Backbone as JSON, one array per atom type, in Angstrom:
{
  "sequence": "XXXXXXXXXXXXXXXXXXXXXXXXXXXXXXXXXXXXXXXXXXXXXXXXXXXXXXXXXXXXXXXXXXXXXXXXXXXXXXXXXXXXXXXXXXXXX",
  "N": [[106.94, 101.32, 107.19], [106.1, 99.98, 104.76], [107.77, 97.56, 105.22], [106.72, 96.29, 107.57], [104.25, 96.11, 106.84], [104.96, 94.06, 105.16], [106.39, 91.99, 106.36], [103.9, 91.34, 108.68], [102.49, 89.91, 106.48], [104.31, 87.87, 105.63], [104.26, 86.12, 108.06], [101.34, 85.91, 108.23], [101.34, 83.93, 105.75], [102.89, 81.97, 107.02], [102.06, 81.42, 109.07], [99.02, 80.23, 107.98], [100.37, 77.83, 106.68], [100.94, 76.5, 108.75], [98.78, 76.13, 110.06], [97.87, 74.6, 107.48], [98.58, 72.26, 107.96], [98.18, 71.06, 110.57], [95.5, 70.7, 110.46], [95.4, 69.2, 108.0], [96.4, 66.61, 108.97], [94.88, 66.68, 111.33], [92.28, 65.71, 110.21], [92.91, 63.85, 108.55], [93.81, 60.82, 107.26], [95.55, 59.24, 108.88], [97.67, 58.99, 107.24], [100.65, 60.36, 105.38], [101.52, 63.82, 104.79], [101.75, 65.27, 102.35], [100.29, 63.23, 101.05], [97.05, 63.06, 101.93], [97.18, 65.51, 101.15], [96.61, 65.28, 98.51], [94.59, 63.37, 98.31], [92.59, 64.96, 99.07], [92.47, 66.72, 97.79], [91.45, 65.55, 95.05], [89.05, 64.83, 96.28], [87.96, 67.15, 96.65], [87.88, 68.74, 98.95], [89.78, 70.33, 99.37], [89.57, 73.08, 99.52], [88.66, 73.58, 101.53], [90.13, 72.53, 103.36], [92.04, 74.82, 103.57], [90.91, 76.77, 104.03], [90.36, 75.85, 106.85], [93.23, 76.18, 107.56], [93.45, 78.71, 108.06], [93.06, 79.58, 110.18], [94.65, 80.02, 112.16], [95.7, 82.3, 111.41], [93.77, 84.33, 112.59], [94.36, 84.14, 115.23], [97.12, 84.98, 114.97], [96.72, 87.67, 114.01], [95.07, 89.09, 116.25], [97.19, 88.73, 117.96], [98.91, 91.14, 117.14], [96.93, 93.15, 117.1], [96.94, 93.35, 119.86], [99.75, 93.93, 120.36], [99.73, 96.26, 119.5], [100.59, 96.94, 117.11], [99.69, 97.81, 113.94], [100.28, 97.76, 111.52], [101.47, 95.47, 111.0], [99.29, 93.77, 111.79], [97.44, 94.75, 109.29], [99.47, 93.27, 107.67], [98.86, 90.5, 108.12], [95.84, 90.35, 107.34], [95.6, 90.68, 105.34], [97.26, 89.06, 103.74], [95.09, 87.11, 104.33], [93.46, 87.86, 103.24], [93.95, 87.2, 100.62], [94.35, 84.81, 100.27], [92.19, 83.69, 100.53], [90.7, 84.78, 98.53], [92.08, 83.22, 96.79], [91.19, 80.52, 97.31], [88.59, 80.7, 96.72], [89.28, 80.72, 94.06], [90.27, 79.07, 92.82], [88.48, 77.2, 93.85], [86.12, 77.2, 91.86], [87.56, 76.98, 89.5]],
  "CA": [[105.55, 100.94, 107.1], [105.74, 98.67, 103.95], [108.27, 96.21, 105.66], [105.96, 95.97, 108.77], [103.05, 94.87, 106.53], [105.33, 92.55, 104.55], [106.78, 90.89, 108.02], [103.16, 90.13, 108.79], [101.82, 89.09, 105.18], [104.54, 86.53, 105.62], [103.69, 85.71, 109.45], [99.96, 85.1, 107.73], [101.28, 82.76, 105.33], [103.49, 81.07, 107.67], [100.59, 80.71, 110.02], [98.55, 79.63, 106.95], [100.47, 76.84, 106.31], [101.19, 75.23, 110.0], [97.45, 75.69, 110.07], [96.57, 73.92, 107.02], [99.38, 71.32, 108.14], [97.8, 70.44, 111.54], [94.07, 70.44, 109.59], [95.02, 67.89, 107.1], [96.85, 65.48, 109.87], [93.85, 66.32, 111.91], [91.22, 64.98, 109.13], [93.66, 62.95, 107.39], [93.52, 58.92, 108.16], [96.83, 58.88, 109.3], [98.66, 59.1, 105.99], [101.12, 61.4, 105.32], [100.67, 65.36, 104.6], [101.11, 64.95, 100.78], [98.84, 62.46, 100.47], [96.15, 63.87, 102.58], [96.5, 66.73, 100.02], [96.34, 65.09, 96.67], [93.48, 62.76, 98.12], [91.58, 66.07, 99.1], [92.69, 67.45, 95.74], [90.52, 64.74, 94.25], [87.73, 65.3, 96.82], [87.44, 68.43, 96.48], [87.99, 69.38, 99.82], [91.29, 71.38, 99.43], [89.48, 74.67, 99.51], [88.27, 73.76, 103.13], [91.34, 72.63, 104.41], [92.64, 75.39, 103.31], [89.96, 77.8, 104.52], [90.54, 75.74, 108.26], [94.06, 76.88, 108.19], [93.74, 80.34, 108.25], [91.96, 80.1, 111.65], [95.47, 81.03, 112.84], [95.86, 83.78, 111.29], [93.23, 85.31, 113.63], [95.23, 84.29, 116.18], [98.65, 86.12, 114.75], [96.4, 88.93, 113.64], [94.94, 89.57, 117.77], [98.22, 89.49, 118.93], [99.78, 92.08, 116.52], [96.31, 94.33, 117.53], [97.33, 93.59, 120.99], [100.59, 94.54, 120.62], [99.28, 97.79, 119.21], [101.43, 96.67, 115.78], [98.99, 97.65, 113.39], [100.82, 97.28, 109.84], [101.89, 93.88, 110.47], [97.93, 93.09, 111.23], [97.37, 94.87, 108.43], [99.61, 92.21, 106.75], [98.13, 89.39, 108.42], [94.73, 90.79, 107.57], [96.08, 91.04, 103.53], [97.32, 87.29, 103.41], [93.94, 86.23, 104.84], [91.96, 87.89, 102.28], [94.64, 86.61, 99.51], [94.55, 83.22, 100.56], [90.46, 83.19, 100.79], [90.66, 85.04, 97.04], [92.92, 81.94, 95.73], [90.87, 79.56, 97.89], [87.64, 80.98, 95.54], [89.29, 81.04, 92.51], [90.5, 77.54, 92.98], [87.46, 75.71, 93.99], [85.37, 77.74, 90.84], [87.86, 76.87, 88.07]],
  "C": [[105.38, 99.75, 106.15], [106.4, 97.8, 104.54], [107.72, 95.73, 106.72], [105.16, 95.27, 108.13], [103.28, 93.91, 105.49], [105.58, 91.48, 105.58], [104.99, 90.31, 108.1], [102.22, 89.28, 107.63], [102.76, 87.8, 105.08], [104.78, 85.99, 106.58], [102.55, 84.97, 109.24], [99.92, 84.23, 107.06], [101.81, 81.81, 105.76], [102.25, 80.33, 108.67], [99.59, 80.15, 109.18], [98.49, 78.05, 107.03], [100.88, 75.93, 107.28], [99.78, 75.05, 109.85], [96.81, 74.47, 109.03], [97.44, 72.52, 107.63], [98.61, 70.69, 109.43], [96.26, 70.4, 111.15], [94.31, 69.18, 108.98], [95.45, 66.44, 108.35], [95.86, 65.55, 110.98], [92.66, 65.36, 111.07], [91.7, 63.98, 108.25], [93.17, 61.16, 108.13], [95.06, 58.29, 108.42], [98.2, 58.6, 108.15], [99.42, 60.58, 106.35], [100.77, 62.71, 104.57], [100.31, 65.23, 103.18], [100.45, 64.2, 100.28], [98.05, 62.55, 100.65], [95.87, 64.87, 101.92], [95.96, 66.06, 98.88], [95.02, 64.34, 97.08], [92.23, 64.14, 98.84], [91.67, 66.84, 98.38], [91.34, 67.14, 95.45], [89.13, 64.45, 94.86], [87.07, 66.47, 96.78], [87.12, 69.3, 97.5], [89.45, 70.0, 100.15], [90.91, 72.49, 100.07], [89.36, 74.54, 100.97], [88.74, 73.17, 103.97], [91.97, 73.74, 104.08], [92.56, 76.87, 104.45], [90.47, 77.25, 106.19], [92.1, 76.3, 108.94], [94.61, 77.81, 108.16], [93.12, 81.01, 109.43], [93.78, 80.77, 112.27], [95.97, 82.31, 112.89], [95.19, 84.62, 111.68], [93.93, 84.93, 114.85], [96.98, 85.42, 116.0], [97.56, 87.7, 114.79], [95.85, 89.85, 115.43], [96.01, 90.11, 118.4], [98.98, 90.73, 118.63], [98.66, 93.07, 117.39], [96.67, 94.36, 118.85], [98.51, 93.92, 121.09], [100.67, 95.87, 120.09], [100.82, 97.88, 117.74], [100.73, 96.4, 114.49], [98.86, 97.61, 112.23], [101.02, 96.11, 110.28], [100.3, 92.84, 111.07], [97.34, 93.55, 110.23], [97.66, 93.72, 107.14], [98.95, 90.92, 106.28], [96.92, 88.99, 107.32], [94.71, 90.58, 105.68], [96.48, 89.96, 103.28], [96.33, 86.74, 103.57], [92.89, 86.55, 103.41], [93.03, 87.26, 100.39], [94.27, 85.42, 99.51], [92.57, 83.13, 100.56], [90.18, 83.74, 99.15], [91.1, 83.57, 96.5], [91.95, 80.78, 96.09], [89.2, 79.56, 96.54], [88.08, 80.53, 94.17], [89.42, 79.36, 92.13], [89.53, 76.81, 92.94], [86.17, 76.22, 92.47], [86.47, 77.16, 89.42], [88.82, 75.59, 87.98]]
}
């Protein structure tokens, strides 16, 4: 049971981070990824690239409920609300 909802807590951050990866090179101006971050560092839009790439992780998290694999959407489900905690704490301090 716990290694099911570790597999998908790090499925959710893997999907996380293609997500925020195809976010920033979507919104970016054609620069590369790390620079697209640090200049949305300094905008202050980190948190909401961040926040856009955790849309996949409702996609991982569907298919686990559809595969009736309901610790590793559990996991999913537990990286999403981690990653939206850090995403808070971040844009407040």
């Amino acid at each position: 049971m716990k290694k099911e909802i570790l597999i998908g807590f790090i499925i959710g951050l893997i999907a996380n981070a293609i997500g925020l990866y195809f976010a920033a090179l979507f919104f970016g101006d054609g620069n590369d990824f790390f620079t697209i971050l640090k200049s949305a560092s300094t905008e202050g839009i980190l948190g909401k690239l961040i926040s856009l790439g955790a849309i996949l992780n409702l996609a991982a998290f569907f298919i686990f409920i559809k595969k009736k694999q309901d610790y590793r959407a559990r996991g999913v489900l537990l990286a999403t609300v981690i990653i939206a905690i850090s995403t808070f704490v971040f844009k407040f301090i």
